[in-house]
Short mmCIF file of N, CA and C in Angstrom, two decimals:
data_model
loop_
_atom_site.label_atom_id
_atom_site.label_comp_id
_atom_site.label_asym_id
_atom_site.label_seq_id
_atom_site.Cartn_x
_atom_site.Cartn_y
_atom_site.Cartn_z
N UNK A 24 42.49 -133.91 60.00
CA UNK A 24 42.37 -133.46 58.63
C UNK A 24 42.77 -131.99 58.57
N UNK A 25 43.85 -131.58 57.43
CA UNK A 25 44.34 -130.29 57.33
C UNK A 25 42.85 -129.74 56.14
N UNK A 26 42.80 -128.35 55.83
CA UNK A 26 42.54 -127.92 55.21
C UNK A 26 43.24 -126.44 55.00
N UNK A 27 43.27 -126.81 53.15
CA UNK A 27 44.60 -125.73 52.96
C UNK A 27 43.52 -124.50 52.49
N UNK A 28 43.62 -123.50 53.46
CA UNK A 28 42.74 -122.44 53.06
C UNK A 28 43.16 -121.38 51.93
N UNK A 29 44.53 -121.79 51.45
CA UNK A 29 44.94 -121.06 50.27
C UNK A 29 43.94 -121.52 49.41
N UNK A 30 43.58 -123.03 48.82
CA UNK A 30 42.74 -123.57 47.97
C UNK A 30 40.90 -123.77 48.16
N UNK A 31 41.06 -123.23 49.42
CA UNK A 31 39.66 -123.52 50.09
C UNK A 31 38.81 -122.52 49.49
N UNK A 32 37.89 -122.15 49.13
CA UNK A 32 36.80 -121.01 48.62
C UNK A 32 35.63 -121.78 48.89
N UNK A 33 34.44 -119.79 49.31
CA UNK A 33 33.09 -120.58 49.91
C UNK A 33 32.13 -120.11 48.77
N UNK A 34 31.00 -120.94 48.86
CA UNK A 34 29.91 -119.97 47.95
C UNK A 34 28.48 -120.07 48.81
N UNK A 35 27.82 -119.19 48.62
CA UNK A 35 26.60 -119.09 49.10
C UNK A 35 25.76 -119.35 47.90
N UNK A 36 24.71 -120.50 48.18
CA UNK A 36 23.67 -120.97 47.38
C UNK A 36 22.58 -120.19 47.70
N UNK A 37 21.65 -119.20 47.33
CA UNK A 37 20.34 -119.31 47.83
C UNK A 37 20.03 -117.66 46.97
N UNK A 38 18.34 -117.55 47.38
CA UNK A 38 17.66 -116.44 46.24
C UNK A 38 18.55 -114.88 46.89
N UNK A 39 19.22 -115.01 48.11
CA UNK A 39 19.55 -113.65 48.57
C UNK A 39 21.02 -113.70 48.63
N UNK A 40 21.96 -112.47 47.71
CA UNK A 40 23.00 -113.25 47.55
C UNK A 40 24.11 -111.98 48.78
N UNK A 41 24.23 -113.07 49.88
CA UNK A 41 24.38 -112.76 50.90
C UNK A 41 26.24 -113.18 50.49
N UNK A 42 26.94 -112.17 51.74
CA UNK A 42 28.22 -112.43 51.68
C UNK A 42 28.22 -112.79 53.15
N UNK A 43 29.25 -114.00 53.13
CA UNK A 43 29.72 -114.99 54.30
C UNK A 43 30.79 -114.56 54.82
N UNK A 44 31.72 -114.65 55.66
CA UNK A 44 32.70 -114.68 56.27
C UNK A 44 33.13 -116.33 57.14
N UNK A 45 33.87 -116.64 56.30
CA UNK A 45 34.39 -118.45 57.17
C UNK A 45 35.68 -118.36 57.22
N UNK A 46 35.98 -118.63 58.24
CA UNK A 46 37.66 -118.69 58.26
C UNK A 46 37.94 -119.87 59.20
N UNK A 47 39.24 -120.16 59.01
CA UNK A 47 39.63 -121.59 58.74
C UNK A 47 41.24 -121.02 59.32
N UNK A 48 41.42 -121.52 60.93
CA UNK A 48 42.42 -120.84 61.29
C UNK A 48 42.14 -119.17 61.89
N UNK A 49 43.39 -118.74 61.08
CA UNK A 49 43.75 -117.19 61.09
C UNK A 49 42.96 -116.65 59.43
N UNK A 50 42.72 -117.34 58.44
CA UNK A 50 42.92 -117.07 57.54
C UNK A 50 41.24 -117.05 56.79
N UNK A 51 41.05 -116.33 56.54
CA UNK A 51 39.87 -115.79 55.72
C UNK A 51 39.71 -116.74 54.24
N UNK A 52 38.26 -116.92 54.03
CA UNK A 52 38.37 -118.13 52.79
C UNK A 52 37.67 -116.89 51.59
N UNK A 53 38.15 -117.13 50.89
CA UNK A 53 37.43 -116.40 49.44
C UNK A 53 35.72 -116.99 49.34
N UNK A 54 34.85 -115.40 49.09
CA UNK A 54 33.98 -116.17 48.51
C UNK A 54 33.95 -116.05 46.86
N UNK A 55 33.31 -117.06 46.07
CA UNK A 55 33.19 -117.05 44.47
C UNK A 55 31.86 -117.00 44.56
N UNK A 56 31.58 -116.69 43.21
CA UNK A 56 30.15 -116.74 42.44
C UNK A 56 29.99 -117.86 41.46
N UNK A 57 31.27 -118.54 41.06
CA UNK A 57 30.94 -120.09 40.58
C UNK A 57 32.52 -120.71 41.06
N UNK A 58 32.09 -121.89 40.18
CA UNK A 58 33.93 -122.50 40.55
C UNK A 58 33.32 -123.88 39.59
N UNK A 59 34.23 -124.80 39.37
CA UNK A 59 34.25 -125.75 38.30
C UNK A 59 34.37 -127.32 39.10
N UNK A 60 33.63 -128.41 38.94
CA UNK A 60 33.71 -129.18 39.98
C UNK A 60 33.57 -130.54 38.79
N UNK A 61 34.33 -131.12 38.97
CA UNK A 61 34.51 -132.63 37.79
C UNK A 61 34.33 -131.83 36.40
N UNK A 62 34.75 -130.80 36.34
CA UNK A 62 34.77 -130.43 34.98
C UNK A 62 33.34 -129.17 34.00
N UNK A 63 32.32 -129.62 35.32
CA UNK A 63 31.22 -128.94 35.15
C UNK A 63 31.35 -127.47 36.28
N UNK A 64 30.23 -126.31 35.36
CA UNK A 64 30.64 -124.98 36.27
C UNK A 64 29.39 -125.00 37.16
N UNK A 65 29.36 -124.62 38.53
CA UNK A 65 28.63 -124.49 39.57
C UNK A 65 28.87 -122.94 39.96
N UNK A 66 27.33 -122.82 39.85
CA UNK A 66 27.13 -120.77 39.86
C UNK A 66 26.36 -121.24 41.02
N UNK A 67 26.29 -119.61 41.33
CA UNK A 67 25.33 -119.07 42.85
C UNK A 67 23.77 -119.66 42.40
N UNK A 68 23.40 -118.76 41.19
CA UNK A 68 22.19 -119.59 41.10
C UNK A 68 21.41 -120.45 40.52
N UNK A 69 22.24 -121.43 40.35
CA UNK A 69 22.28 -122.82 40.41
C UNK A 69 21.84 -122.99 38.56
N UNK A 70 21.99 -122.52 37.80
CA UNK A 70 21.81 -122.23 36.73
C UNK A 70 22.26 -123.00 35.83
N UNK A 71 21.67 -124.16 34.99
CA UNK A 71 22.18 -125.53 34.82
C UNK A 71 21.91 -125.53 32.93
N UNK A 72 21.60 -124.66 32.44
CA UNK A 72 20.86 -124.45 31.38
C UNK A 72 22.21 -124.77 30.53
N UNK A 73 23.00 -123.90 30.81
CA UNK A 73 24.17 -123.86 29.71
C UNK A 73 25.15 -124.44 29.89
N UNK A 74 25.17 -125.07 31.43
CA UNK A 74 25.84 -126.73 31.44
C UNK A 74 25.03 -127.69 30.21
N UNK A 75 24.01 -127.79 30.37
CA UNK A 75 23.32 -128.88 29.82
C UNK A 75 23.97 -128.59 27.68
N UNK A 76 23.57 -127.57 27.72
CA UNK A 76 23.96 -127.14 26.75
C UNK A 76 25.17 -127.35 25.82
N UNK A 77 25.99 -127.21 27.09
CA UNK A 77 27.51 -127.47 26.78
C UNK A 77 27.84 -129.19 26.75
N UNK A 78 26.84 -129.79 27.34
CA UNK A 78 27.09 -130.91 27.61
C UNK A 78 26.37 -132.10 26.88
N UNK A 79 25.17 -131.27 25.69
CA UNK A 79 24.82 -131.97 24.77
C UNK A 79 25.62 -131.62 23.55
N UNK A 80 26.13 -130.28 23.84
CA UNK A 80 27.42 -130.51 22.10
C UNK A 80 28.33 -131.10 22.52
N UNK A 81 29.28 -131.80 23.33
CA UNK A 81 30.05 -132.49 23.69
C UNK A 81 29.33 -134.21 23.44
N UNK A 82 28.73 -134.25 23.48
CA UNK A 82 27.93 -135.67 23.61
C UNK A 82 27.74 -135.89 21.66
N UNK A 83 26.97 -134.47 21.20
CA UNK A 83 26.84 -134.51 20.14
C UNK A 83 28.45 -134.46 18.97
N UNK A 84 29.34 -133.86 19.62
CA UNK A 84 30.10 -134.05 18.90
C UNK A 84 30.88 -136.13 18.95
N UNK A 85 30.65 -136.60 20.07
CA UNK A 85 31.06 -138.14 20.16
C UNK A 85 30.30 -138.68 19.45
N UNK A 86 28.85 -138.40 19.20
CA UNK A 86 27.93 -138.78 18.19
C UNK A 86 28.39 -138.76 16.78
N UNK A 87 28.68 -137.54 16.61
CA UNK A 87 29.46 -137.75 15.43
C UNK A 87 30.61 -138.39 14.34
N UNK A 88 31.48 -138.47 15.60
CA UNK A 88 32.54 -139.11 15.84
C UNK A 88 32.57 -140.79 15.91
N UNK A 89 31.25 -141.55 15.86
CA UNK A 89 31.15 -142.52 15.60
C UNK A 89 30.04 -142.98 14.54
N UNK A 90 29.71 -142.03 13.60
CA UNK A 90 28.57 -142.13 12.75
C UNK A 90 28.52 -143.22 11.64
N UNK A 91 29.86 -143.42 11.58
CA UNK A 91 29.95 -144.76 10.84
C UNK A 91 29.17 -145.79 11.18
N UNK A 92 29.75 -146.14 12.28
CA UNK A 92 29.16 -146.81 13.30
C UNK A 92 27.57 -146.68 13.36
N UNK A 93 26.79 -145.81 13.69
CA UNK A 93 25.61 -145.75 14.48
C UNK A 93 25.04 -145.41 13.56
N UNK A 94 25.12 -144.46 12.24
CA UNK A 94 24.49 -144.53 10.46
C UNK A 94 24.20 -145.79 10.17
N UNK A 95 25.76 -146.86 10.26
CA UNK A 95 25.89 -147.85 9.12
C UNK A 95 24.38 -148.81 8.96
N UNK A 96 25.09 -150.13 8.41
CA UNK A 96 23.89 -150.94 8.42
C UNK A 96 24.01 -152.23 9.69
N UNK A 97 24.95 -151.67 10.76
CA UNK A 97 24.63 -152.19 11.68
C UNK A 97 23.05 -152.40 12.12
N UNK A 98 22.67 -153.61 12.62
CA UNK A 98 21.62 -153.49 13.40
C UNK A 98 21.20 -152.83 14.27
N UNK A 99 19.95 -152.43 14.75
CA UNK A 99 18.90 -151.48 15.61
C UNK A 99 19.47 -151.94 16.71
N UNK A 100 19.01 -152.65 16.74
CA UNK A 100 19.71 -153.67 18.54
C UNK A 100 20.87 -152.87 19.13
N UNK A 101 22.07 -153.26 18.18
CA UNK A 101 23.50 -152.90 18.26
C UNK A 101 23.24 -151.36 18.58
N UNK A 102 22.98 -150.53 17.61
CA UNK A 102 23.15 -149.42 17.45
C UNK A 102 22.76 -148.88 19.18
N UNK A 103 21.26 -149.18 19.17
CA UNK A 103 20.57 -148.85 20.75
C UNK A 103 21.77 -149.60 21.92
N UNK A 104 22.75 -150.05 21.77
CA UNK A 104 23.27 -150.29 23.18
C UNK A 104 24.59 -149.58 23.35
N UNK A 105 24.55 -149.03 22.27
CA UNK A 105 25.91 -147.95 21.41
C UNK A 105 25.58 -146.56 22.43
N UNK A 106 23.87 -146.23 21.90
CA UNK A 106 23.33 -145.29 22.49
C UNK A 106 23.68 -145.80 23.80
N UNK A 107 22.97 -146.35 23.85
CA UNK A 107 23.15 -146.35 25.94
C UNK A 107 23.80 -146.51 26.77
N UNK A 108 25.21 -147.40 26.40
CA UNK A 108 26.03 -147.60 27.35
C UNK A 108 27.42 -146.30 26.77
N UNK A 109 27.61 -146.00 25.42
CA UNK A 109 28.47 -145.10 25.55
C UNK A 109 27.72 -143.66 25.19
N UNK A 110 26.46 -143.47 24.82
CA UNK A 110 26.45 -141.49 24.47
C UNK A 110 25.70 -141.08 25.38
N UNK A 111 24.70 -142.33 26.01
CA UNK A 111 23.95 -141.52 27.51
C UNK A 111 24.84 -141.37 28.34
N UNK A 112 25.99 -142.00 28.61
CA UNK A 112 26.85 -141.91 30.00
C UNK A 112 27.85 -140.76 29.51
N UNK A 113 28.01 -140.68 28.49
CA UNK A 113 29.00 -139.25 28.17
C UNK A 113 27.83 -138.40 28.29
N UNK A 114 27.01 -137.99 28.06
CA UNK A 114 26.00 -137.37 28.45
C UNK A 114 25.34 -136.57 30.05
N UNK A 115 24.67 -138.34 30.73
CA UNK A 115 24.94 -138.08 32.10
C UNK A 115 26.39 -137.89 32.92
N UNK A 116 27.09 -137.64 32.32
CA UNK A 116 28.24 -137.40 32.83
C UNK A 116 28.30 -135.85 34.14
N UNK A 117 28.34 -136.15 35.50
CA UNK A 117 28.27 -135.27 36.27
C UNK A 117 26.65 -134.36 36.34
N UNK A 118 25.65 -135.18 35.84
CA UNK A 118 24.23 -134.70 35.90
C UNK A 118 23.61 -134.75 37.19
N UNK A 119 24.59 -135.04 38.55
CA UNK A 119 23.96 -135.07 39.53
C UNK A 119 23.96 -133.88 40.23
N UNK A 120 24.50 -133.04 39.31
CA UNK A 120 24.73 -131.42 39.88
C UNK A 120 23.62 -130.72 39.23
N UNK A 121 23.08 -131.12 38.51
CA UNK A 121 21.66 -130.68 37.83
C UNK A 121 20.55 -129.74 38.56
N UNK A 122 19.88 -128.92 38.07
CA UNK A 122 18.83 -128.65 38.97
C UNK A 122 17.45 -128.54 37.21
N UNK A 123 16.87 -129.29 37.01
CA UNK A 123 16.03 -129.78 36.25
C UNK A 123 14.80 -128.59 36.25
N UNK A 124 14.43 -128.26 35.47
CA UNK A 124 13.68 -127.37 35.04
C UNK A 124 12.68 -128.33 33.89
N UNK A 125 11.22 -127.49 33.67
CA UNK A 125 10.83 -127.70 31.75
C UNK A 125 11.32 -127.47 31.08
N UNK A 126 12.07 -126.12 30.95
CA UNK A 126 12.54 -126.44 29.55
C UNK A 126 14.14 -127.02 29.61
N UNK A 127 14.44 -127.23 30.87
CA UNK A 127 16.00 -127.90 30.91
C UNK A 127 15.53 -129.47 29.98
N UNK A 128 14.41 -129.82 30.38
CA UNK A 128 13.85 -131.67 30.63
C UNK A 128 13.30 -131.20 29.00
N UNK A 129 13.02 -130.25 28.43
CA UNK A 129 12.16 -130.22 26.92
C UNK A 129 13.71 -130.14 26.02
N UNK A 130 15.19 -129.50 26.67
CA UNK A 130 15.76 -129.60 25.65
C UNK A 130 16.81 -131.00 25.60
N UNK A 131 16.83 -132.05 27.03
CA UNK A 131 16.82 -132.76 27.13
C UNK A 131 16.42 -134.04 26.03
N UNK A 132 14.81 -133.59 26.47
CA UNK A 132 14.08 -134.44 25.34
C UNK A 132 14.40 -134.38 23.75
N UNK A 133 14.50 -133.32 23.22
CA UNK A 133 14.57 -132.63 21.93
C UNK A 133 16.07 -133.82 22.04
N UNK A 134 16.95 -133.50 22.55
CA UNK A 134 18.59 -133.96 21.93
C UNK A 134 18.67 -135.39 21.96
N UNK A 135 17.84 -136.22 22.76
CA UNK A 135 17.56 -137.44 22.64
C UNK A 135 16.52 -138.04 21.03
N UNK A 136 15.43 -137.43 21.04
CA UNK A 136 14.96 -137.52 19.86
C UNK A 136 15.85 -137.60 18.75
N UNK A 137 16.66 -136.25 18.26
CA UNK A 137 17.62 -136.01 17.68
C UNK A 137 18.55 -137.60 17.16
N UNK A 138 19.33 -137.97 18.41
CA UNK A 138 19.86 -138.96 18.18
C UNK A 138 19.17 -140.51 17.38
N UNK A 139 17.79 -140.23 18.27
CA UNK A 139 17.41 -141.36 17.68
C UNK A 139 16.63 -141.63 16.04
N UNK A 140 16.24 -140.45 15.90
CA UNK A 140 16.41 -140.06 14.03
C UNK A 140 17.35 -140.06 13.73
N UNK A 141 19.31 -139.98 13.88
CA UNK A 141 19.91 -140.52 13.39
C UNK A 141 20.24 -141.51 13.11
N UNK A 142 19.55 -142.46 14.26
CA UNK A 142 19.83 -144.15 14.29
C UNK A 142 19.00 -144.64 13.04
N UNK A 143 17.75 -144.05 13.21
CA UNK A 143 16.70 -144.93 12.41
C UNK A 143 17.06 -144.36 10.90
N UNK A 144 18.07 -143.05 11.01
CA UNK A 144 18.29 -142.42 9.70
C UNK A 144 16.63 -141.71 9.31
N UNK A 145 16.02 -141.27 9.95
CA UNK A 145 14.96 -140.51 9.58
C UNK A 145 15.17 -138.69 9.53
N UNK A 146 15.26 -138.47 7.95
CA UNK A 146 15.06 -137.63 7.92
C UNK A 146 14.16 -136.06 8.63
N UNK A 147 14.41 -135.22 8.83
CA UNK A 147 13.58 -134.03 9.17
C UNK A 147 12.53 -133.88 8.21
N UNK A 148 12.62 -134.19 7.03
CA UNK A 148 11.38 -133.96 6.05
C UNK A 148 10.54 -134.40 6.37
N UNK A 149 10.78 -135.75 6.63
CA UNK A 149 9.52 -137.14 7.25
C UNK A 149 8.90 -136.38 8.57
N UNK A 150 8.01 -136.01 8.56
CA UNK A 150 7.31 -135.52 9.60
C UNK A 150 6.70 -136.88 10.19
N UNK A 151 7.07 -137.19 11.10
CA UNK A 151 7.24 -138.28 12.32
C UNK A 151 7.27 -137.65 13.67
N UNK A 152 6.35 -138.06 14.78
CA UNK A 152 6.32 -137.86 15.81
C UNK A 152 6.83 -138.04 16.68
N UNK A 153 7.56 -137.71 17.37
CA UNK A 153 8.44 -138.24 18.80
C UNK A 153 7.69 -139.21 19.36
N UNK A 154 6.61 -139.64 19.27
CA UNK A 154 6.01 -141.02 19.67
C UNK A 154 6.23 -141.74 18.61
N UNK A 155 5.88 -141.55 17.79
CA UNK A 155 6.09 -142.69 16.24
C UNK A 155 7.70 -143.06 16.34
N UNK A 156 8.89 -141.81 16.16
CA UNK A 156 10.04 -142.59 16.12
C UNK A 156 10.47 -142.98 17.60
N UNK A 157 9.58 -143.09 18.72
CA UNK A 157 10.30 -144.06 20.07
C UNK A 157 9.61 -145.53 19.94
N UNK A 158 8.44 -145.47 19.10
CA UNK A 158 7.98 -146.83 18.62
C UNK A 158 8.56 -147.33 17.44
N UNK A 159 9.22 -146.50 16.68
CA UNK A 159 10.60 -147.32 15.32
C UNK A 159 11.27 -147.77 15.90
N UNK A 160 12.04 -147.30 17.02
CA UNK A 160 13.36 -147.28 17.80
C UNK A 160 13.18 -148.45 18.98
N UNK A 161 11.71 -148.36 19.16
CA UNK A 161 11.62 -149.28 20.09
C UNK A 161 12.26 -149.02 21.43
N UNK A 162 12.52 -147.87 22.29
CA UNK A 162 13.40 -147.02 22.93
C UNK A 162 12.37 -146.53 23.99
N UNK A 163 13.13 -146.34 25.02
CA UNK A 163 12.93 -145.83 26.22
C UNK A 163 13.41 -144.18 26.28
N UNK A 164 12.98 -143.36 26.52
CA UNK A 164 13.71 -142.58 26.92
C UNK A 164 14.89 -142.49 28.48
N UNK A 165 16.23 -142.34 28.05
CA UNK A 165 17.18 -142.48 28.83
C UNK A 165 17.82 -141.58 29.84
N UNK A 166 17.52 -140.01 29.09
CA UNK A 166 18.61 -139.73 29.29
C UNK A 166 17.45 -139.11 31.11
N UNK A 167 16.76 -139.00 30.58
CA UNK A 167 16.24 -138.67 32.12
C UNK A 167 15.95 -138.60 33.21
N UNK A 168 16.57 -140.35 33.04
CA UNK A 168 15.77 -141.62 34.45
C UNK A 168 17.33 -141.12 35.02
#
């Protein structure tokens, strides 16, 4: 196996942000402080907040993008497998790079809720509980497992 150390770069993960030296050959490898991996950015410290972020308006904008759909008077049933097989997986998309926090998992929760008051079409006025609308919805929470 070659490795082309023009393209090669190292990073150091950890609380002390130590500089490495790896070389590969004759040739010295760059270190970075992030770099981009399936599309998602990977920092030194491991900082997943504004991935997630970025990765529920992307989700939220496909949401949108099918509101016909997931508004209409399609059925609950339908709608929930809409949710799950296409906006959780655009969602979990590359979430195995995650590093999960409370409030990563509270804004998690919040954007899932979200969706599912659009399904049931429940207004924000209607003061309804995130337990009350996962018992309308009849719903699992997904995006977490």
């Amino acid at each position: 196996m070659e490795i082309n150390a023009k393209k090669t770069k190292t990073m150091h993960i950890g609380r002390d942000t130590k500089s490495l030296t790896v070389t590969v050959g004759n040739a010295v490898l760059e270190q970075v402080s992030k770099y981009s991996y399936l599309g998602h950015m990977i920092t030194e410290d491991v900082a997943t907040l504004k991935e997630v972020q970025i990765r529920i308006e992307k989700t939220r904008q496909k949401f949108w993008e099918n509101k016909e759909l997931l508004r209409s008077n399609v059925g609950l049933n339908t709608k929930k497998r809409i949710l799950a097989c296409y906006i959780v997986s655009i969602f979990n998309y590359g979430c195995e790079a995650w590093t999960y926090s409370k409030m990563l998992q509270k804004k998690i929760q919040t954007f899932e809720m979200w969706c599912c008051r659009r399904l049931l079409k429940v207004p924000w006025t209607e003061k309804k509980t995130n337990k009350e609308i996962i018992q309308m919805a009849d719903v699992v929470e997904r995006l977490m497992q």
